Amino acid sequence: MKEALRSWLFFSLLVTVLSLGGTFCPGGEEVMVNPSFTQQREIYRFIQGFHTGLDDREEWELARIIVDESRRYGLDPELVLAMILVESSFYHRAKSAKGARGLMQLRPFVARVLAKEMGIPWQGKETILDPSTNVRLGLHYLSKLILRFRDLKLAIAAYNYGPSYVKEQLRRGKPVPTRYAERVLRNYRLLSRRLSLRSL
């Protein structure tokens, strides 16, 4: 009963956020026909419904990074938003009990390896807490997991539980926990219906 109530409250909040609009829209009317700009604007408006800990310009930059990095890895922006929503509710300084940090909740030892792969200078937790860098690292990691497991649901599960754990579960013929992945994918479907970023 409590779980059902929490789910109902969560989705009620999400629907409310999706109905909100934004006021900060730099660039001028001449760029409004640019699909990337339009996606960025819609993502920015969505982000504004959350307590991010960022100012307007930082939120606008975050929206741009989400658009650019989604395109880089061939991912739908709605999937990226769903991941961030579940991981941190868009609070850029979020920290889990296990030490995962930032928008996409990366643990420092994982983030450090990813940063090295991407040629990003490592400056400890400040690297993880930078919103743009956190999203870049998180999507690089997710894309690697998608290539490794060849299955989006398994890749999302591995993002949460760790690829070694998921690989071992599969090797032993045991089920992989899917509650986290199902929550992300449920939000992905909802956001796809509400935002329709792919059609912009």
PDB file of N, CA and C in Angstrom, residues 43-122:
ATOM      1  N   ILE A  43      14.126  20.598 -22.657  1.00  0.00           N
ATOM      2  CA  ILE A  43      14.801  19.947 -21.532  1.00  0.00           C
ATOM      3  C   ILE A  43      15.041  20.951 -20.412  1.00  0.00           C
ATOM      4  N   TYR A  44      15.449  22.145 -20.774  1.00  0.00           N
ATOM      5  CA  TYR A  44      15.664  23.202 -19.781  1.00  0.00           C
ATOM      6  C   TYR A  44      14.381  23.475 -19.001  1.00  0.00           C
ATOM      7  N   ARG A  45      13.266  23.574 -19.705  1.00  0.00           N
ATOM      8  CA  ARG A  45      11.988  23.822 -19.038  1.00  0.00           C
ATOM      9  C   ARG A  45      11.639  22.685 -18.077  1.00  0.00           C
ATOM     10  N   PHE A  46      11.936  21.472 -18.502  1.00  0.00           N
ATOM     11  CA  PHE A  46      11.667  20.316 -17.640  1.00  0.00           C
ATOM     12  C   PHE A  46      12.539  20.366 -16.389  1.00  0.00           C
ATOM     13  N   ILE A  47      13.817  20.628 -16.563  1.00  0.00           N
ATOM     14  CA  ILE A  47      14.757  20.671 -15.446  1.00  0.00           C
ATOM     15  C   ILE A  47      14.364  21.729 -14.424  1.00  0.00           C
ATOM     16  N   GLN A  48      13.786  22.824 -14.902  1.00  0.00           N
ATOM     17  CA  GLN A  48      13.414  23.916 -14.005  1.00  0.00           C
ATOM     18  C   GLN A  48      12.421  23.494 -12.926  1.00  0.00           C
ATOM     19  N   GLY A  49      11.735  22.397 -13.122  1.00  0.00           N
ATOM     20  CA  GLY A  49      10.767  21.934 -12.135  1.00  0.00           C
ATOM     21  C   GLY A  49      11.390  21.240 -10.937  1.00  0.00           C
ATOM     22  N   PHE A  50      12.724  21.120 -10.928  1.00  0.00           N
ATOM     23  CA  PHE A  50      13.412  20.403  -9.857  1.00  0.00           C
ATOM     24  C   PHE A  50      14.377  21.322  -9.108  1.00  0.00           C
ATOM     25  N   HIS A  51      14.708  20.924  -7.895  1.00  0.00           N
ATOM     26  CA  HIS A  51      15.726  21.640  -7.123  1.00  0.00           C
ATOM     27  C   HIS A  51      17.084  21.100  -7.545  1.00  0.00           C
ATOM     28  N   THR A  52      17.722  21.797  -8.462  1.00  0.00           N
ATOM     29  CA  THR A  52      18.987  21.320  -9.020  1.00  0.00           C
ATOM     30  C   THR A  52      20.206  21.828  -8.263  1.00  0.00           C
ATOM     31  N   GLY A  53      20.048  22.954  -7.559  1.00  0.00           N
ATOM     32  CA  GLY A  53      21.205  23.597  -6.949  1.00  0.00           C
ATOM     33  C   GLY A  53      22.003  24.412  -7.946  1.00  0.00           C
ATOM     34  N   LEU A  54      21.461  24.599  -9.156  1.00  0.00           N
ATOM     35  CA  LEU A  54      22.134  25.344 -10.215  1.00  0.00           C
ATOM     36  C   LEU A  54      21.372  26.626 -10.519  1.00  0.00           C
ATOM     37  N   ASP A  55      22.075  27.609 -11.084  1.00  0.00           N
ATOM     38  CA  ASP A  55      21.361  28.807 -11.512  1.00  0.00           C
ATOM     39  C   ASP A  55      20.816  28.597 -12.930  1.00  0.00           C
ATOM     40  N   ASP A  56      20.103  29.602 -13.446  1.00  0.00           N
ATOM     41  CA  ASP A  56      19.448  29.460 -14.746  1.00  0.00           C
ATOM     42  C   ASP A  56      20.427  29.130 -15.866  1.00  0.00           C
ATOM     43  N   ARG A  57      21.548  29.826 -15.893  1.00  0.00           N
ATOM     44  CA  ARG A  57      22.508  29.590 -16.973  1.00  0.00           C
ATOM     45  C   ARG A  57      23.160  28.211 -16.859  1.00  0.00           C
ATOM     46  N   GLU A  58      23.385  27.759 -15.659  1.00  0.00           N
ATOM     47  CA  GLU A  58      23.942  26.411 -15.474  1.00  0.00           C
ATOM     48  C   GLU A  58      22.927  25.354 -15.894  1.00  0.00           C
ATOM     49  N   GLU A  59      21.656  25.594 -15.625  1.00  0.00           N
ATOM     50  CA  GLU A  59      20.616  24.662 -16.067  1.00  0.00           C
ATOM     51  C   GLU A  59      20.511  24.653 -17.591  1.00  0.00           C
ATOM     52  N   TRP A  60      20.643  25.819 -18.202  1.00  0.00           N
ATOM     53  CA  TRP A  60      20.623  25.898 -19.665  1.00  0.00           C
ATOM     54  C   TRP A  60      21.802  25.131 -20.259  1.00  0.00           C
ATOM     55  N   GLU A  61      22.974  25.254 -19.654  1.00  0.00           N
ATOM     56  CA  GLU A  61      24.152  24.528 -20.111  1.00  0.00           C
ATOM     57  C   GLU A  61      23.974  23.024 -19.904  1.00  0.00           C
ATOM     58  N   LEU A  62      23.370  22.634 -18.800  1.00  0.00           N
ATOM     59  CA  LEU A  62      23.099  21.220 -18.557  1.00  0.00           C
ATOM     60  C   LEU A  62      22.186  20.662 -19.639  1.00  0.00           C
ATOM     61  N   ALA A  63      21.166  21.418 -20.011  1.00  0.00           N
ATOM     62  CA  ALA A  63      20.263  20.976 -21.075  1.00  0.00           C
ATOM     63  C   ALA A  63      21.028  20.783 -22.383  1.00  0.00           C
ATOM     64  N   ARG A  64      21.955  21.685 -22.671  1.00  0.00           N
ATOM     65  CA  ARG A  64      22.755  21.554 -23.893  1.00  0.00           C
ATOM     66  C   ARG A  64      23.616  20.299 -23.866  1.00  0.00           C
ATOM     67  N   ILE A  65      24.236  20.044 -22.730  1.00  0.00           N
ATOM     68  CA  ILE A  65      25.077  18.854 -22.602  1.00  0.00           C
ATOM     69  C   ILE A  65      24.251  17.585 -22.800  1.00  0.00           C
ATOM     70  N   ILE A  66      23.059  17.547 -22.246  1.00  0.00           N
ATOM     71  CA  ILE A  66      22.195  16.372 -22.400  1.00  0.00           C
ATOM     72  C   ILE A  66      21.868  16.147 -23.872  1.00  0.00           C
ATOM     73  N   VAL A  67      21.547  17.217 -24.598  1.00  0.00           N
ATOM     74  CA  VAL A  67      21.260  17.097 -26.030  1.00  0.00           C
ATOM     75  C   VAL A  67      22.492  16.603 -26.784  1.00  0.00           C
ATOM     76  N   ASP A  68      23.631  17.241 -26.550  1.00  0.00           N
ATOM     77  CA  ASP A  68      24.849  16.909 -27.296  1.00  0.00           C
ATOM     78  C   ASP A  68      25.343  15.499 -26.998  1.00  0.00           C
ATOM     79  N   GLU A  69      25.366  15.124 -25.726  1.00  0.00           N
ATOM     80  CA  GLU A  69      25.889  13.807 -25.361  1.00  0.00           C
ATOM     81  C   GLU A  69      24.922  12.689 -25.740  1.00  0.00           C
ATOM     82  N   SER A  70      23.641  12.965 -25.712  1.00  0.00           N
ATOM     83  CA  SER A  70      22.661  11.977 -26.183  1.00  0.00           C
ATOM     84  C   SER A  70      22.914  11.670 -27.654  1.00  0.00           C
ATOM     85  N   ARG A  71      23.133  12.720 -28.434  1.00  0.00           N
ATOM     86  CA  ARG A  71      23.400  12.542 -29.864  1.00  0.00           C
ATOM     87  C   ARG A  71      24.725  11.807 -30.073  1.00  0.00           C
ATOM     88  N   ARG A  72      25.720  12.149 -29.286  1.00  0.00           N
ATOM     89  CA  ARG A  72      27.039  11.511 -29.428  1.00  0.00           C
ATOM     90  C   ARG A  72      26.949   9.987 -29.302  1.00  0.00           C
ATOM     91  N   TYR A  73      26.126   9.525 -28.368  1.00  0.00           N
ATOM     92  CA  TYR A  73      26.056   8.088 -28.101  1.00  0.00           C
ATOM     93  C   TYR A  73      24.819   7.422 -28.704  1.00  0.00           C
ATOM     94  N   GLY A  74      24.043   8.167 -29.480  1.00  0.00           N
ATOM     95  CA  GLY A  74      22.871   7.583 -30.121  1.00  0.00           C
ATOM     96  C   GLY A  74      21.772   7.209 -29.146  1.00  0.00           C
ATOM     97  N   LEU A  75      21.643   7.981 -28.067  1.00  0.00           N
ATOM     98  CA  LEU A  75      20.629   7.724 -27.046  1.00  0.00           C
ATOM     99  C   LEU A  75      19.522   8.767 -27.141  1.00  0.00           C
ATOM    100  N   ASP A  76      18.322   8.383 -26.755  1.00  0.00           N
ATOM    101  CA  ASP A  76      17.226   9.345 -26.697  1.00  0.00           C
ATOM    102  C   ASP A  76      17.418  10.259 -25.491  1.00  0.00           C
ATOM    103  N   PRO A  77      17.229  11.561 -25.655  1.00  0.00           N
ATOM    104  CA  PRO A  77      17.343  12.467 -24.506  1.00  0.00           C
ATOM    105  C   PRO A  77      16.404  12.094 -23.366  1.00  0.00           C
ATOM    106  N   GLU A  78      15.236  11.547 -23.716  1.00  0.00           N
ATOM    107  CA  GLU A  78      14.282  11.153 -22.673  1.00  0.00           C
ATOM    108  C   GLU A  78      14.846  10.051 -21.784  1.00  0.00           C
ATOM    109  N   LEU A  79      15.650   9.158 -22.362  1.00  0.00           N
ATOM    110  CA  LEU A  79      16.278   8.105 -21.562  1.00  0.00           C
ATOM    111  C   LEU A  79      17.280   8.717 -20.586  1.00  0.00           C
ATOM    112  N   VAL A  80      18.050   9.671 -21.063  1.00  0.00           N
ATOM    113  CA  VAL A  80      19.023  10.341 -20.201  1.00  0.00           C
ATOM    114  C   VAL A  80      18.315  11.064 -19.060  1.00  0.00           C
ATOM    115  N   LEU A  81      17.241  11.765 -19.378  1.00  0.00           N
ATOM    116  CA  LEU A  81      16.465  12.451 -18.344  1.00  0.00           C
ATOM    117  C   LEU A  81      15.907  11.462 -17.335  1.00  0.00           C
ATOM    118  N   ALA A  82      15.437  10.314 -17.821  1.00  0.00           N
ATOM    119  CA  ALA A  82      14.889   9.292 -16.922  1.00  0.00           C
ATOM    120  C   ALA A  82      15.961   8.761 -15.981  1.00  0.00           C
ATOM    121  N   MET A  83      17.175   8.562 -16.498  1.00  0.00           N
ATOM    122  CA  MET A  83      18.284   8.096 -15.660  1.00  0.00           C
ATOM    123  C   MET A  83      18.601   9.114 -14.570  1.00  0.00           C
ATOM    124  N   ILE A  84      18.730  10.376 -14.965  1.00  0.00           N
ATOM    125  CA  ILE A  84      19.072  11.418 -13.994  1.00  0.00           C
ATOM    126  C   ILE A  84      17.957  11.577 -12.969  1.00  0.00           C
ATOM    127  N   LEU A  85      16.718  11.490 -13.430  1.00  0.00           N
ATOM    128  CA  LEU A  85      15.575  11.623 -12.529  1.00  0.00           C
ATOM    129  C   LEU A  85      15.610  10.564 -11.435  1.00  0.00           C
ATOM    130  N   VAL A  86      15.862   9.327 -11.822  1.00  0.00           N
ATOM    131  CA  VAL A  86      15.899   8.233 -10.852  1.00  0.00           C
ATOM    132  C   VAL A  86      17.143   8.331  -9.971  1.00  0.00           C
ATOM    133  N   GLU A  87      18.272   8.687 -10.560  1.00  0.00           N
ATOM    134  CA  GLU A  87      19.529   8.703  -9.811  1.00  0.00           C
ATOM    135  C   GLU A  87      19.604   9.832  -8.788  1.00  0.00           C
ATOM    136  N   SER A  88      19.203  11.037  -9.181  1.00  0.00           N
ATOM    137  CA  SER A  88      19.460  12.201  -8.318  1.00  0.00           C
ATOM    138  C   SER A  88      18.332  13.215  -8.245  1.00  0.00           C
ATOM    139  N   SER A  89      17.254  12.990  -8.985  1.00  0.00           N
ATOM    140  CA  SER A  89      16.173  13.986  -9.097  1.00  0.00           C
ATOM    141  C   SER A  89      16.719  15.352  -9.507  1.00  0.00           C
ATOM    142  N   PHE A  90      17.817  15.322 -10.272  1.00  0.00           N
ATOM    143  CA  PHE A  90      18.431  16.519 -10.851  1.00  0.00           C
ATOM    144  C   PHE A  90      19.154  17.413  -9.839  1.00  0.00           C
ATOM    145  N   TYR A  91      19.371  16.928  -8.615  1.00  0.00           N
ATOM    146  CA  TYR A  91      20.171  17.702  -7.657  1.00  0.00           C
ATOM    147  C   TYR A  91      21.643  17.402  -7.915  1.00  0.00           C
ATOM    148  N   HIS A  92      22.403  18.387  -8.362  1.00  0.00           N
ATOM    149  CA  HIS A  92      23.739  18.109  -8.891  1.00  0.00           C
ATOM    150  C   HIS A  92      24.766  17.748  -7.818  1.00  0.00           C
ATOM    151  N   ARG A  93      24.449  17.978  -6.545  1.00  0.00           N
ATOM    152  CA  ARG A  93      25.373  17.608  -5.472  1.00  0.00           C
ATOM    153  C   ARG A  93      24.872  16.393  -4.677  1.00  0.00           C
ATOM    154  N   ALA A  94      23.976  15.640  -5.264  1.00  0.00           N
ATOM    155  CA  ALA A  94      23.428  14.462  -4.584  1.00  0.00           C
ATOM    156  C   ALA A  94      24.539  13.472  -4.240  1.00  0.00           C
ATOM    157  N   LYS A  95      24.406  12.827  -3.080  1.00  0.00           N
ATOM    158  CA  LYS A  95      25.381  11.828  -2.638  1.00  0.00           C
ATOM    159  C   LYS A  95      24.635  10.662  -2.013  1.00  0.00           C
ATOM    160  N   SER A  96      24.977   9.457  -2.442  1.00  0.00           N
ATOM    161  CA  SER A  96      24.319   8.265  -1.919  1.00  0.00           C
ATOM    162  C   SER A  96      25.052   7.742  -0.693  1.00  0.00           C
ATOM    163  N   ALA A  97      24.422   6.787  -0.016  1.00  0.00           N
ATOM    164  CA  ALA A  97      25.038   6.176   1.162  1.00  0.00           C
ATOM    165  C   ALA A  97      26.327   5.438   0.800  1.00  0.00           C
ATOM    166  N   LYS A  98      26.454   5.018  -0.465  1.00  0.00           N
ATOM    167  CA  LYS A  98      27.643   4.297  -0.914  1.00  0.00           C
ATOM    168  C   LYS A  98      28.693   5.225  -1.527  1.00  0.00           C
ATOM    169  N   GLY A  99      28.432   6.526  -1.464  1.00  0.00           N
ATOM    170  CA  GLY A  99      29.427   7.479  -1.940  1.00  0.00           C
ATOM    171  C   GLY A  99      29.299   7.896  -3.386  1.00  0.00           C
ATOM    172  N   ALA A 100      28.253   7.417  -4.078  1.00  0.00           N
ATOM    173  CA  ALA A 100      28.027   7.858  -5.457  1.00  0.00           C
ATOM    174  C   ALA A 100      27.609   9.324  -5.443  1.00  0.00           C
ATOM    175  N   ARG A 101      28.069  10.065  -6.434  1.00  0.00           N
ATOM    176  CA  ARG A 101      27.857  11.514  -6.408  1.00  0.00           C
ATOM    177  C   ARG A 101      27.346  12.058  -7.743  1.00  0.00           C
ATOM    178  N   GLY A 102      26.659  13.192  -7.623  1.00  0.00           N
ATOM    179  CA  GLY A 102      26.287  13.955  -8.803  1.00  0.00           C
ATOM    180  C   GLY A 102      25.002  13.520  -9.471  1.00  0.00           C
ATOM    181  N   LEU A 103      24.726  14.138 -10.596  1.00  0.00           N
ATOM    182  CA  LEU A 103      23.474  13.921 -11.315  1.00  0.00           C
ATOM    183  C   LEU A 103      23.258  12.467 -11.688  1.00  0.00           C
ATOM    184  N   MET A 104      24.319  11.792 -12.131  1.00  0.00           N
ATOM    185  CA  MET A 104      24.187  10.404 -12.554  1.00  0.00           C
ATOM    186  C   MET A 104      24.792   9.434 -11.548  1.00  0.00           C
ATOM    187  N   GLN A 105      25.046   9.929 -10.341  1.00  0.00           N
ATOM    188  CA  GLN A 105      25.450   9.098  -9.201  1.00  0.00           C
ATOM    189  C   GLN A 105      26.584   8.126  -9.530  1.00  0.00           C
ATOM    190  N   LEU A 106      27.729   8.707  -9.819  1.00  0.00           N
ATOM    191  CA  LEU A 106      28.915   7.918 -10.113  1.00  0.00           C
ATOM    192  C   LEU A 106      29.769   7.759  -8.865  1.00  0.00           C
ATOM    193  N   ARG A 107      30.243   6.544  -8.636  1.00  0.00           N
ATOM    194  CA  ARG A 107      31.171   6.331  -7.533  1.00  0.00           C
ATOM    195  C   ARG A 107      32.566   6.777  -7.976  1.00  0.00           C
ATOM    196  N   PRO A 108      33.328   7.375  -7.063  1.00  0.00           N
ATOM    197  CA  PRO A 108      34.616   7.971  -7.443  1.00  0.00           C
ATOM    198  C   PRO A 108      35.564   7.027  -8.179  1.00  0.00           C
ATOM    199  N   PHE A 109      35.656   5.766  -7.744  1.00  0.00           N
ATOM    200  CA  PHE A 109      36.619   4.872  -8.392  1.00  0.00           C
ATOM    201  C   PHE A 109      36.204   4.559  -9.827  1.00  0.00           C
ATOM    202  N   VAL A 110      34.901   4.531 -10.099  1.00  0.00           N
ATOM    203  CA  VAL A 110      34.414   4.325 -11.466  1.00  0.00           C
ATOM    204  C   VAL A 110      34.632   5.591 -12.288  1.00  0.00           C
ATOM    205  N   ALA A 111      34.262   6.736 -11.707  1.00  0.00           N
ATOM    206  CA  ALA A 111      34.386   8.009 -12.422  1.00  0.00           C
ATOM    207  C   ALA A 111      35.832   8.297 -12.804  1.00  0.00           C
ATOM    208  N   ARG A 112      36.748   7.920 -11.935  1.00  0.00           N
ATOM    209  CA  ARG A 112      38.166   8.194 -12.212  1.00  0.00           C
ATOM    210  C   ARG A 112      38.643   7.421 -13.439  1.00  0.00           C
ATOM    211  N   VAL A 113      38.233   6.168 -13.556  1.00  0.00           N
ATOM    212  CA  VAL A 113      38.592   5.357 -14.723  1.00  0.00           C
ATOM    213  C   VAL A 113      37.972   5.939 -15.987  1.00  0.00           C
ATOM    214  N   LEU A 114      36.701   6.322 -15.892  1.00  0.00           N
ATOM    215  CA  LEU A 114      36.007   6.896 -17.043  1.00  0.00           C
ATOM    216  C   LEU A 114      36.665   8.202 -17.484  1.00  0.00           C
ATOM    217  N   ALA A 115      37.036   9.035 -16.506  1.00  0.00           N
ATOM    218  CA  ALA A 115      37.681  10.307 -16.826  1.00  0.00           C
ATOM    219  C   ALA A 115      39.001  10.075 -17.567  1.00  0.00           C
ATOM    220  N   LYS A 116      39.752   9.074 -17.133  1.00  0.00           N
ATOM    221  CA  LYS A 116      41.016   8.757 -17.797  1.00  0.00           C
ATOM    222  C   LYS A 116      40.768   8.321 -19.234  1.00  0.00           C
ATOM    223  N   GLU A 117      39.749   7.486 -19.439  1.00  0.00           N
ATOM    224  CA  GLU A 117      39.407   7.027 -20.789  1.00  0.00           C
ATOM    225  C   GLU A 117      39.044   8.194 -21.701  1.00  0.00           C
ATOM    226  N   MET A 118      38.400   9.206 -21.136  1.00  0.00           N
ATOM    227  CA  MET A 118      37.900  10.330 -21.931  1.00  0.00           C
ATOM    228  C   MET A 118      38.873  11.506 -21.989  1.00  0.00           C
ATOM    229  N   GLY A 119      40.009  11.377 -21.306  1.00  0.00           N
ATOM    230  CA  GLY A 119      40.980  12.458 -21.303  1.00  0.00           C
ATOM    231  C   GLY A 119      40.547  13.665 -20.495  1.00  0.00           C
ATOM    232  N   ILE A 120      39.719  13.425 -19.476  1.00  0.00           N
ATOM    233  CA  ILE A 120      39.238  14.499 -18.611  1.00  0.00           C
ATOM    234  C   ILE A 120      40.135  14.570 -17.376  1.00  0.00           C
ATOM    235  N   PRO A 121      40.737  15.721 -17.088  1.00  0.00           N
ATOM    236  CA  PRO A 121      41.597  15.842 -15.896  1.00  0.00           C
ATOM    237  C   PRO A 121      40.832  15.480 -14.625  1.00  0.00           C
ATOM    238  N   TRP A 122      41.443  14.684 -13.775  1.00  0.00           N
ATOM    239  CA  TRP A 122      40.793  14.229 -12.548  1.00  0.00           C
ATOM    240  C   TRP A 122      41.154  15.145 -11.385  1.00  0.00           C
TER     241      TRP A 122
END
